[in-house]
Tab-separated table of C-alpha atoms and ligand atoms in Angstrom:
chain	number	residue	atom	x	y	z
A	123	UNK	CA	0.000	0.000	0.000
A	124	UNK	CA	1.448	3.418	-0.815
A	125	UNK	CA	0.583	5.789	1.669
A	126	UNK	CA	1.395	9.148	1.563
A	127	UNK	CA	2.016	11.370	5.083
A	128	UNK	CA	-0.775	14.182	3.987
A	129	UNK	CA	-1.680	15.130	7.528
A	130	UNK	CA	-1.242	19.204	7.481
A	131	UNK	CA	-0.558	20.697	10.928
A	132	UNK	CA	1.459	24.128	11.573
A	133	UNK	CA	2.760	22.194	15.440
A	134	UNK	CA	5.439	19.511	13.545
A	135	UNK	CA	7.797	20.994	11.722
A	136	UNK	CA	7.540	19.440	7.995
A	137	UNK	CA	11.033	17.802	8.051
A	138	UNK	CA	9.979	15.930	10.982
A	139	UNK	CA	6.904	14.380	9.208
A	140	UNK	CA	8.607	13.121	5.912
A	141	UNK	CA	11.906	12.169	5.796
A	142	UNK	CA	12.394	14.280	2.677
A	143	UNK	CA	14.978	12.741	0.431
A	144	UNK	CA	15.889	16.343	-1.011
A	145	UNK	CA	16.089	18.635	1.683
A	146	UNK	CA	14.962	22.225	1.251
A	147	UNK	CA	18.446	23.607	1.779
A	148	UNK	CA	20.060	21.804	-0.995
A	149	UNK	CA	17.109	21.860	-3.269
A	150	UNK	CA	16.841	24.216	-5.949
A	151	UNK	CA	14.047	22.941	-7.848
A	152	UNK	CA	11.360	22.641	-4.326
A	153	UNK	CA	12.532	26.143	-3.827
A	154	UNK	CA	11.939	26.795	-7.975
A	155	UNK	CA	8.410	25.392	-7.510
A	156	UNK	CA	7.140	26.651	-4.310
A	157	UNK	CA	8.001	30.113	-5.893
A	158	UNK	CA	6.466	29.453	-8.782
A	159	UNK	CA	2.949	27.568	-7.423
A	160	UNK	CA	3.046	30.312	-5.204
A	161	UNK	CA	3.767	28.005	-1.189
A	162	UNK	CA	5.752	29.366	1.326
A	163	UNK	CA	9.689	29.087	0.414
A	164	UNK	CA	11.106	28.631	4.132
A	165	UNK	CA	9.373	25.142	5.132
A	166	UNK	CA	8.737	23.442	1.977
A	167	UNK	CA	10.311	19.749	1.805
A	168	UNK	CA	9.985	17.738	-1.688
A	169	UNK	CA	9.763	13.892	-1.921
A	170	UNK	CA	9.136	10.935	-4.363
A	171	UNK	CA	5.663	9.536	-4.741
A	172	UNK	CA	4.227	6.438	-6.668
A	173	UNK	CA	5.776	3.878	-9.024
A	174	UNK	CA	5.332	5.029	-12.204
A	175	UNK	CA	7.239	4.341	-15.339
A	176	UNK	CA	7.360	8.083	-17.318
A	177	UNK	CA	7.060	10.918	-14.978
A	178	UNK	CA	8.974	11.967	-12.414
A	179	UNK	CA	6.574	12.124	-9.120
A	180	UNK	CA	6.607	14.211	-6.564
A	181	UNK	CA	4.739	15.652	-2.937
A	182	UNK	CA	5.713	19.234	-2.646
A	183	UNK	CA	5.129	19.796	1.182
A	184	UNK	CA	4.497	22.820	3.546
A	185	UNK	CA	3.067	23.060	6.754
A	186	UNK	CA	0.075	23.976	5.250
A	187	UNK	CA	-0.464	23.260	1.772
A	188	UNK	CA	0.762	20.050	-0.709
A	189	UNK	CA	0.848	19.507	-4.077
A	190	UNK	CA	1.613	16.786	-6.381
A	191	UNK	CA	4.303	17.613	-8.865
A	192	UNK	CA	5.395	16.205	-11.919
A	193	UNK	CA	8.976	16.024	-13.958
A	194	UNK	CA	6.953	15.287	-17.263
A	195	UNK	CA	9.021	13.137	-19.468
A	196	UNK	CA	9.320	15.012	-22.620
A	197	UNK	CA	10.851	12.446	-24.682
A	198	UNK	CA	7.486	10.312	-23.973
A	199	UNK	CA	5.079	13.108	-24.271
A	200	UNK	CA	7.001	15.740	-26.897
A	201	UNK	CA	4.038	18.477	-26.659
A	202	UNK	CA	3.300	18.740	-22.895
A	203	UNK	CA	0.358	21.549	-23.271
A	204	UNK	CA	-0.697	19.309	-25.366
A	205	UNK	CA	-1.458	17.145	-22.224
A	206	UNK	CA	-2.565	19.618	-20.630
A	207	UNK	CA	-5.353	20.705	-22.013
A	208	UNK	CA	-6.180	17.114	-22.877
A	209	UNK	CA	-6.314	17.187	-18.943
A	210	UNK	CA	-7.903	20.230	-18.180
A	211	UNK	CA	-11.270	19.549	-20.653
A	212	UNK	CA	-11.504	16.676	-19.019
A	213	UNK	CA	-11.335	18.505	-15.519
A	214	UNK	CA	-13.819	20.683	-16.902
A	215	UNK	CA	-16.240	18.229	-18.094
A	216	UNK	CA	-16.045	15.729	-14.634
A	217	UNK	CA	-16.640	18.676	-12.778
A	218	UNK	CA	-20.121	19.277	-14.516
A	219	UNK	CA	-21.306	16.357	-14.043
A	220	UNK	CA	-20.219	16.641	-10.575
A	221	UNK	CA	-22.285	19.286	-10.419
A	222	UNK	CA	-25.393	17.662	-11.521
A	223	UNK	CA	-24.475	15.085	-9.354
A	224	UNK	CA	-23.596	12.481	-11.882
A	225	UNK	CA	-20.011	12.144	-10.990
A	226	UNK	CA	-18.955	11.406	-7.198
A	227	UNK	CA	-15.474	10.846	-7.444
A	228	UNK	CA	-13.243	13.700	-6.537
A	229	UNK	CA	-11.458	15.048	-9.742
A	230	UNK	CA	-7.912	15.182	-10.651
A	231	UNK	CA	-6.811	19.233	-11.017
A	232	UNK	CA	-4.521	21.253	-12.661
A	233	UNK	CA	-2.858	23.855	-10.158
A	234	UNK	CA	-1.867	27.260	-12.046
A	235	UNK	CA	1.352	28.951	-11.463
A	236	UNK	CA	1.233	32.504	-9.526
A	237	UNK	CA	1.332	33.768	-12.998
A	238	UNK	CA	-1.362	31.482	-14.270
A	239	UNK	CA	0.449	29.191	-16.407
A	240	UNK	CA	0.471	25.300	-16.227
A	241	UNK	CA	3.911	24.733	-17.287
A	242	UNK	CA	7.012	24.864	-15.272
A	243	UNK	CA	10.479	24.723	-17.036
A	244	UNK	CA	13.608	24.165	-15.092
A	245	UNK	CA	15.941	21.640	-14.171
A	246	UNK	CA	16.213	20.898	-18.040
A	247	UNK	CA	12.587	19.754	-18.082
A	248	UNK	CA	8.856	20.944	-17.491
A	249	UNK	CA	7.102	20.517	-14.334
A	250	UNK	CA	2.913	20.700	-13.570
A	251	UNK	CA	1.290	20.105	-10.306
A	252	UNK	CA	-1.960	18.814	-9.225
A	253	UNK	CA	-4.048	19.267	-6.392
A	254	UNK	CA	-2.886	16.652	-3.826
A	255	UNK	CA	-5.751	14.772	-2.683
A	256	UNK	CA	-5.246	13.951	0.882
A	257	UNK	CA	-6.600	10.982	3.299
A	258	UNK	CA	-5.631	8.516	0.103
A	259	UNK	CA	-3.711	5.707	-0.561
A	260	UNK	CA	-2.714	3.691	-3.545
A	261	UNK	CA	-2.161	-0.424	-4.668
A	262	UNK	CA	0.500	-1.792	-6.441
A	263	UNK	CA	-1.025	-5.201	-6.015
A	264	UNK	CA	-4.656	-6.110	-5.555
A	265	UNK	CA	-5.328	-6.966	-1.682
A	266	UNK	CA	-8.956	-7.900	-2.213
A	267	UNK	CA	-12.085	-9.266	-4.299
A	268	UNK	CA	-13.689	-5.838	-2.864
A	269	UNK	CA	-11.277	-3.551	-3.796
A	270	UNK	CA	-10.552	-4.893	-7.517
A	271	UNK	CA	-14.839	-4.294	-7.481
A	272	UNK	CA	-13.919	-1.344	-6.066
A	273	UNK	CA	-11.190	-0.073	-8.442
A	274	UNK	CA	-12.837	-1.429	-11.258
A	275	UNK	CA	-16.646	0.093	-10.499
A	276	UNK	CA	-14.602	3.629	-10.089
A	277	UNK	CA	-13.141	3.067	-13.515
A	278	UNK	CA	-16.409	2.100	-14.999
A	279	UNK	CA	-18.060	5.715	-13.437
A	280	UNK	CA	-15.229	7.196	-15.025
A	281	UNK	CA	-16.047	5.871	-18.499
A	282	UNK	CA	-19.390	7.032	-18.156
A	283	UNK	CA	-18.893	10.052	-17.563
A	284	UNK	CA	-16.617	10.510	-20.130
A	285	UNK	CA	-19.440	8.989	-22.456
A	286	UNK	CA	-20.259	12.018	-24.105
A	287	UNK	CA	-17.213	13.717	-23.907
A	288	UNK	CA	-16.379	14.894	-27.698
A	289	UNK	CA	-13.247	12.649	-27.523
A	290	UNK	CA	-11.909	14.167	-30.822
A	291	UNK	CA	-11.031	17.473	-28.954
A	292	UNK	CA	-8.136	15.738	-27.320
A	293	UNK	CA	-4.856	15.387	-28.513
A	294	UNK	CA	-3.378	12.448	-29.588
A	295	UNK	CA	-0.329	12.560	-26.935
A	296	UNK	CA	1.041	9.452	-28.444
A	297	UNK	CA	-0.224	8.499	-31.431
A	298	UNK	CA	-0.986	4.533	-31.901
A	299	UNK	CA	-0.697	4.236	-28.558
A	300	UNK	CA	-3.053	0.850	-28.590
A	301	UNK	CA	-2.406	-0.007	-31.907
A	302	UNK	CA	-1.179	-3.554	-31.603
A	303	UNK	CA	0.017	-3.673	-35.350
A	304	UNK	CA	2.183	-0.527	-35.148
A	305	UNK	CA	3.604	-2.204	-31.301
A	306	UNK	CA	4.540	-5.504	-33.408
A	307	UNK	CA	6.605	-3.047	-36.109
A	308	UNK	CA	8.124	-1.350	-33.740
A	309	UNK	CA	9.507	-4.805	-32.157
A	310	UNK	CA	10.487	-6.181	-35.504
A	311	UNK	CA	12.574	-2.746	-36.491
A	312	UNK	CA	14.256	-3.499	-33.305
A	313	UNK	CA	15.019	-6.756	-32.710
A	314	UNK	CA	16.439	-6.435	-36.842
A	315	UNK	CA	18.667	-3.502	-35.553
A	316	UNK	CA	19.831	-5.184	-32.060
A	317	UNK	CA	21.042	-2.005	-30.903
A	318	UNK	CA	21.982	-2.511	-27.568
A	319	UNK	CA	23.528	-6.398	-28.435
A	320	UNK	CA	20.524	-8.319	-26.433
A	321	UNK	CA	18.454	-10.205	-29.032
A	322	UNK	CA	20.786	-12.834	-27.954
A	323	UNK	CA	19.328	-12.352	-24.413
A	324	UNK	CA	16.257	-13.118	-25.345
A	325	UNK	CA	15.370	-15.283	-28.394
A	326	UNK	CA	12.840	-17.628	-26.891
A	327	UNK	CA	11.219	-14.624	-25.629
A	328	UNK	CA	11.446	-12.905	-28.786
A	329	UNK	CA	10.205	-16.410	-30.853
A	330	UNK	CA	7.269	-16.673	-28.211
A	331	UNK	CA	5.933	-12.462	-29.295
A	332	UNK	CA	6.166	-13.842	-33.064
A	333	UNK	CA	4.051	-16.492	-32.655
A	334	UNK	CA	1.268	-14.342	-30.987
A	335	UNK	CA	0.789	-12.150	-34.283
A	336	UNK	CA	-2.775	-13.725	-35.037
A	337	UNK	CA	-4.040	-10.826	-32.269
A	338	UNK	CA	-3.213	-8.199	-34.479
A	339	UNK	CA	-5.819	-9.592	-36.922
A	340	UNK	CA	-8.289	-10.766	-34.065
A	341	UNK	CA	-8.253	-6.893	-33.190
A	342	UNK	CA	-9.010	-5.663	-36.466
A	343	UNK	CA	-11.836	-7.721	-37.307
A	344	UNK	CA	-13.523	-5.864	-34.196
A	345	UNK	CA	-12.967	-2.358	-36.235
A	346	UNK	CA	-16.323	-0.983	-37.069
A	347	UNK	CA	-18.371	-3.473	-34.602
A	348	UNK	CA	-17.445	-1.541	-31.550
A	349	UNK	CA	-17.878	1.941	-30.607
A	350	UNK	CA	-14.383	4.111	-29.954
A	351	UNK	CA	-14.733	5.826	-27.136
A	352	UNK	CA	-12.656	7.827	-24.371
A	353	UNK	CA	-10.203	6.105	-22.588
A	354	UNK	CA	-8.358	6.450	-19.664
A	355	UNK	CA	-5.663	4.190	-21.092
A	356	UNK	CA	-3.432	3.500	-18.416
A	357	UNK	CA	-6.194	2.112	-15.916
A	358	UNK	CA	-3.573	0.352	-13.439
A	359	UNK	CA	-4.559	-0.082	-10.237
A	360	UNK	CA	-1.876	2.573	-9.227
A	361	UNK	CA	-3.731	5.104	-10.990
A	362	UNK	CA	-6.603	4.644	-8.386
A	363	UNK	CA	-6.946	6.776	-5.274
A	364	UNK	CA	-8.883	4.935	-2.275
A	365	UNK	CA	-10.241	6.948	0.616
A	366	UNK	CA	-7.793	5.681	3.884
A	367	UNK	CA	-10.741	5.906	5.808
A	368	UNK	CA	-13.610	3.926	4.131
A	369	UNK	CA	-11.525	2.169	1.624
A	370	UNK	CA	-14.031	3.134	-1.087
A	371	UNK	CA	-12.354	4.961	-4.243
A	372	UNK	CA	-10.873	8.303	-4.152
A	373	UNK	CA	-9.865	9.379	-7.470
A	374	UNK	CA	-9.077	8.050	-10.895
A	375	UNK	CA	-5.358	9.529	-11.616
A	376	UNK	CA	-2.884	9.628	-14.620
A	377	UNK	CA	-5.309	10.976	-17.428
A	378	UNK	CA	-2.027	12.021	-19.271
A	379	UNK	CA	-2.903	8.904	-21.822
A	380	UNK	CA	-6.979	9.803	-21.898
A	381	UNK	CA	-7.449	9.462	-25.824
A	382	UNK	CA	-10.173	7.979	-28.186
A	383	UNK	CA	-10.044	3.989	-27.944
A	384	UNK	CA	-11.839	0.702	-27.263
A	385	UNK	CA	-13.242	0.161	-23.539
A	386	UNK	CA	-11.812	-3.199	-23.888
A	387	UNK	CA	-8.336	-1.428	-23.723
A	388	UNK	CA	-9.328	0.297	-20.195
A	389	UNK	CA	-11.187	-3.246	-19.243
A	390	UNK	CA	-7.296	-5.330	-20.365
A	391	UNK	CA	-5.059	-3.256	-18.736
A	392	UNK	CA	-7.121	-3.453	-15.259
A	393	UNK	CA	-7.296	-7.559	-15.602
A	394	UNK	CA	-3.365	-7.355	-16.238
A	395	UNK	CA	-2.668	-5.133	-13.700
A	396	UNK	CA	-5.382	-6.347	-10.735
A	397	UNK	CA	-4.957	-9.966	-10.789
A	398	UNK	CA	-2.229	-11.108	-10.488
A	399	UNK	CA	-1.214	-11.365	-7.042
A	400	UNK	CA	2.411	-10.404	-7.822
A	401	UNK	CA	4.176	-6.887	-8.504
A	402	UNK	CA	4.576	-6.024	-12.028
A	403	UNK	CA	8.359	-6.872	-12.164
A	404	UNK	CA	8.063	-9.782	-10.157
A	405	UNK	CA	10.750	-12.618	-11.011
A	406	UNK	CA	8.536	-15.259	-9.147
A	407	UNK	CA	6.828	-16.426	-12.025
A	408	UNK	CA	5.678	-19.560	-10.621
A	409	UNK	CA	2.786	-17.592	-8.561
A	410	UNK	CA	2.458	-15.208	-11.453
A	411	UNK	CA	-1.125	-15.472	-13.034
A	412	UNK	CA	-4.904	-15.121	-13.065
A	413	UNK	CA	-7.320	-14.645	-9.850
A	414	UNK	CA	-10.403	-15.835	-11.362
A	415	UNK	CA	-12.277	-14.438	-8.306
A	416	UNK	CA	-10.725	-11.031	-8.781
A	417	UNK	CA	-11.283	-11.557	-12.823
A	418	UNK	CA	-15.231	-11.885	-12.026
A	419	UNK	CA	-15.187	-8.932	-9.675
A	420	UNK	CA	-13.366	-6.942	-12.441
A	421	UNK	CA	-16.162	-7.818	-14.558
A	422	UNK	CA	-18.982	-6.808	-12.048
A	423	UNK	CA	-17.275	-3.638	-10.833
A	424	UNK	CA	-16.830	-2.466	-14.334
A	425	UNK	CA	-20.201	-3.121	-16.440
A	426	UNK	CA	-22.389	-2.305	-13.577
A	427	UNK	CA	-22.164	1.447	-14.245
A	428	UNK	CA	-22.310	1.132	-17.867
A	429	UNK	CA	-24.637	-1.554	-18.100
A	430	UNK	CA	-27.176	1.278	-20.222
A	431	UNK	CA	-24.850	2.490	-22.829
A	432	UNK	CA	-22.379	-0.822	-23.482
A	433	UNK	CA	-22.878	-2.998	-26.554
A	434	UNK	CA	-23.081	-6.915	-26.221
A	435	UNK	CA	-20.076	-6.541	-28.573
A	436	UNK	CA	-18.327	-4.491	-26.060
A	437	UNK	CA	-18.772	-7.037	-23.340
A	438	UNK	CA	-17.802	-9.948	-25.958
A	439	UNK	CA	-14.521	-7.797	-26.859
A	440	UNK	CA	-13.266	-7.713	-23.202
A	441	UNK	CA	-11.962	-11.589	-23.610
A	442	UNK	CA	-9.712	-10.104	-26.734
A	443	UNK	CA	-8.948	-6.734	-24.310
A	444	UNK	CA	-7.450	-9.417	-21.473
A	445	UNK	CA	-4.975	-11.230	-23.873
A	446	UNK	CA	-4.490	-8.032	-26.139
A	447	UNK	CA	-3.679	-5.150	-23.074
A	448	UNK	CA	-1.133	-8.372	-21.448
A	449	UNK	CA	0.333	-9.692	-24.275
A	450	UNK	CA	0.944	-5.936	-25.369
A	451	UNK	CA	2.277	-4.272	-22.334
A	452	UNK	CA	4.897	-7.342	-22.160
A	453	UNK	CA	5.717	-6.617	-26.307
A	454	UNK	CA	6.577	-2.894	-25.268
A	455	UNK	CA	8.606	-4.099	-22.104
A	456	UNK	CA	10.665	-6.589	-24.411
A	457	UNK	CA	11.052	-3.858	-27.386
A	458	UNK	CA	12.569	-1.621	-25.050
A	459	UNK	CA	14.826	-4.553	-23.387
A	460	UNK	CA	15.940	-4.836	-26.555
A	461	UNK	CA	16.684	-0.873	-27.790
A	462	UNK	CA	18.844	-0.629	-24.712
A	463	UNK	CA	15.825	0.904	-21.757
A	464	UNK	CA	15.355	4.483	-23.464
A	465	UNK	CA	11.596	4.409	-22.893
A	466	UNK	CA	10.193	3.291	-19.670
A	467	UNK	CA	12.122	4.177	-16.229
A	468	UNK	CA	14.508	0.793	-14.848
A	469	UNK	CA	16.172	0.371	-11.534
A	470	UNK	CA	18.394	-2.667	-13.050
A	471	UNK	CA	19.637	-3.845	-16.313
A	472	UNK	CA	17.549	-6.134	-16.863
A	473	UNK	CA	14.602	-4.981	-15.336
A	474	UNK	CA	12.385	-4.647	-18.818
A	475	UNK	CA	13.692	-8.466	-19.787
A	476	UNK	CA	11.961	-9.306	-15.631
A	477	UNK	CA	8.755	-6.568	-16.716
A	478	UNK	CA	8.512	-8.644	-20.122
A	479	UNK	CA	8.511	-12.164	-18.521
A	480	UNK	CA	6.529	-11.341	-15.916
A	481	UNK	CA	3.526	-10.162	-18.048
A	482	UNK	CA	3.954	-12.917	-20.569
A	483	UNK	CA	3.963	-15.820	-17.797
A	484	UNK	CA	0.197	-13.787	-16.709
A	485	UNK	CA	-0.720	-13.829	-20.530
A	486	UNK	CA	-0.248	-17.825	-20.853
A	487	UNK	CA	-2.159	-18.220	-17.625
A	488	UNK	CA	-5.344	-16.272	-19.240
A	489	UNK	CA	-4.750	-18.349	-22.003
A	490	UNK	CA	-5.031	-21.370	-19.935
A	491	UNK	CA	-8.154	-20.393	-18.242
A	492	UNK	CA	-9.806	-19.309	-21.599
A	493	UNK	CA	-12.659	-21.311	-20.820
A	494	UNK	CA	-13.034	-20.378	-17.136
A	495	UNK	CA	-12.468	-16.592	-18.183
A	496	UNK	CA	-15.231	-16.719	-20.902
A	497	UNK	CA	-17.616	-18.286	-18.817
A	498	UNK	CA	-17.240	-15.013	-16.347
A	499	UNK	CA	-18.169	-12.697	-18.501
A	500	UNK	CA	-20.861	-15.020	-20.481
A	501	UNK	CA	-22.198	-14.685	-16.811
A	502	UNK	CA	-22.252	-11.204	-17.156
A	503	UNK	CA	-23.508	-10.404	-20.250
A	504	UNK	CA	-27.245	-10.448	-19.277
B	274	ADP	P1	3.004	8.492	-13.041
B	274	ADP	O1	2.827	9.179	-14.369
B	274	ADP	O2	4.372	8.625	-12.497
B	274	ADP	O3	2.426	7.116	-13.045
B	274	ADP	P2	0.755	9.269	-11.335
B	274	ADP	O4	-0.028	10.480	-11.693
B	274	ADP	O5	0.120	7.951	-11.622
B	274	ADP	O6	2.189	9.405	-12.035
B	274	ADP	O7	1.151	9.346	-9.807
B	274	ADP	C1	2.008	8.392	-9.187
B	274	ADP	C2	1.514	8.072	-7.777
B	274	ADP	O8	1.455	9.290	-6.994
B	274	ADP	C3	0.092	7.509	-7.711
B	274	ADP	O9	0.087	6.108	-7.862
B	274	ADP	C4	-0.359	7.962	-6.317
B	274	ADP	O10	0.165	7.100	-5.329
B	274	ADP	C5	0.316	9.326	-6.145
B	274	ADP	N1	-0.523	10.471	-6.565
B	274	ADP	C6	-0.569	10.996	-7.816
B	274	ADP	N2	-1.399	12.054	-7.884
B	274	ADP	C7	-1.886	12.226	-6.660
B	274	ADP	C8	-2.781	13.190	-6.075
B	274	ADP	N3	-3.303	14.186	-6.790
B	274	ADP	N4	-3.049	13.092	-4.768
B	274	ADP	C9	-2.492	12.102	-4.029
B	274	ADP	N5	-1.647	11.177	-4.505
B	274	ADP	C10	-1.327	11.221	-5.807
B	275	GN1	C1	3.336	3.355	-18.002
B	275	GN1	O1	3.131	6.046	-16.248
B	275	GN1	P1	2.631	4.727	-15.789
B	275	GN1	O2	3.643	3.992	-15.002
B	275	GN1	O3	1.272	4.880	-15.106
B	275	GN1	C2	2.845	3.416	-19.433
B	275	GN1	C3	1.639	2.513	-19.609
B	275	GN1	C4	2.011	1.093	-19.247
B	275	GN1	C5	2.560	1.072	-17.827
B	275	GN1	C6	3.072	-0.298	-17.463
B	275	GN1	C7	2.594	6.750	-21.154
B	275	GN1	O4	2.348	3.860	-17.134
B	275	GN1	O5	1.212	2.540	-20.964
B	275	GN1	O6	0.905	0.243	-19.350
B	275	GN1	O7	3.645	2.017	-17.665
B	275	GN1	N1	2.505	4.791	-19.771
B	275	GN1	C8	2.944	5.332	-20.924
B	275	GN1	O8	3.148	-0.417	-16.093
B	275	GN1	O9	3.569	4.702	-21.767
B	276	MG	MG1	0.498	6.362	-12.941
């Protein structure tokens, strides 16, 4: 569980709450940013948050105020206004529906500079910050049936609200992001390149992503019989707040990746990421692979808000969504094995090769259970 010190008092000093890894003294950029977001300079401590992969994440602390704030990784995201406003329409159009009380989730927000931009450059990059939302916590790994319903229900409010969001207003922050064909190019270009000498690292892995081509065509013969709609994307269960309190959900997070797409994108990427009962990066593959319990309550949480507005094709796609979101996250891991780690943050050499294996050793297992799988969501398809 990642739990983040939010309590706010003006008795402790701040230093004494977090043990800041950068302290104020000898940190130019928490000084650059309180400045800038406009905190107090003299108590202001800054320390990492979260596990992701692209940004860099941050609490910017005072006695009295927080905010998150984020390194954006330019060479990921070349056009960071561009996520901005991607971000701040959606802001915009969450917190109307809050307002008419269709929306109950507290909303992800933009903080403005003292001089009313979004966009912080320094330290050879750009920084934003978001409203911190306090008394929350976050899951690497799924702890529970209820909170993958949880997670997954929150996700599913989410998407509806979203429903009639003009989705062709946003920005395509990275183009092809889902697109499984352009993934498998990519991997070919670089496994014919070999530029950082490790195809021979990984051949059987590499032999194994070949043979799995057939989804590329499985996913086109869905074009045209499903709706594209708004995405989240990146629905992780990191990217979900839950209250400390009640345990019910916070907050979605990360909408940097919010784009037109397939619902069975959003549905794959929460199967791969809530049930398996090991980390990500795990090397102990022998207990990676598929809670069938936490599968069903994936499958409950999700449809029950959008059980007006989704197709039965929808509901049929999210079998293709569970082997397509797996298979590809461990394709992109391997790729950038393979081009030498320039794309997704590593603490270890081969810590893409461990990402990759991990994710395909989850992807056999849902191909194992194909039958027991289906017969969840035929279940729910009434
Ligand atoms: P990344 O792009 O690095 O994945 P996220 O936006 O997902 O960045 O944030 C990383 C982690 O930071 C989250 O998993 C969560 O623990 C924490 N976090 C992010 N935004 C907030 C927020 N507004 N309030 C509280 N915690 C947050
Ligand atoms: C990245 O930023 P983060 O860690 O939430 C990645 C996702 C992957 C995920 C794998 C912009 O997400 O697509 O599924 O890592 N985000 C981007 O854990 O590529
Ligand atoms: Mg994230």
């Amino acid at each position: 569980m990642n739990y983040i010190t939010d309590e706010l008092t003006t008795s402790t000093p701040v230093q004494m709450q977090i043990k800041s890894e950068f302290p104020m003294k000898s940190n130019p950029v928490a000084a650059h940013l309180s400045e800038c977001f406009g905190l107090n300079k003299v108590d202001v401590s800054l320390k990492p948050i979260g596990n992701g992969h692209i940004n860099t994440t941050m609490l910017l602390k005072t006695d009295e105020h927080a905010l998150v704030v984020q390194k954006l990784n330019t060479d990921v995201f070349p056009h960071p206004e561009q996520l901005v406003e991607n971000a701040r329409l959606i802001e915009q159009h969450l917190t109307e529906k809050h307002q008419k009380g269709e929306y109950d989730l507290d909303i992800i927000r933009h903080v403005p500079t003292i001089k009313n931009d979004f966009l912080v450059e320094y330290d050879h990059g750009v920084w934003r910050a978001l409203e911190f939302i306090g008394g929350s916590y976050s899951e690497d790994v799924v702890a529970t049936i209820s909170q993958a319903q949880t997670a997954a229900n929150a996700f599913g409010q989410f998407a509806l609200a979203l429903q009639d969001f003009e989705a062709d207003q946003l920005h395509h922050v990275i183009p092809n992001f889902h697109n499984l064909a352009m993934r498998f190019d990519a991997f070919k270009k670089v496994v014919e390149h070999d530029p950082a000498s490790r195809v021979a690292l990984c051949q059987s892995d590499i032999d194994f992503c070949l043979n799995q081509h057939a989804l590329v065509d499985e996913l086109k013969e869905l074009e045209g019989k499903i709706p594209l709609r708004p995405c989240h994307n990146d629905t992780k269960i990191n990217n979900m707040l839950f209250c400390k309190q009640s345990d019910d959900a916070k907050a979605v997070i990360d909408l940097d990746t919010c784009m037109p797409g397939y619902w069975l994108f959003d549905f794959g990427d929460m199967v791969r990421t809530f049930c398996s009962p090991e980390q990500e990066d795990s090397t102990n593959l022998n207990n990676v692979r598929v809670r069938e319990e936490i599968f069903a309550a994936i499958v409950k949480g999700y449809v029950e808000p959008l059980k007006e507005v989704i197709t039965d094709a929808e509901k049929e796609s999210f079998w293709l969504g569970t082997k397509v979101m797996t298979f590809m996250i461990g394709l992109r891991f391997l790729t950038d094995f393979i081009d030498g780690d320039n794309y997704f943050a590593t603490k270890h050499a081969h810590h893409n090769l461990e990402r990759a294996r991990n994710q395909f050793a989850l992807y056999r297992d849902i191909l194992a259970k194909e039958h027991t799988l289906k017969a969840i969501l035929e279940i729910n398809k009434g």
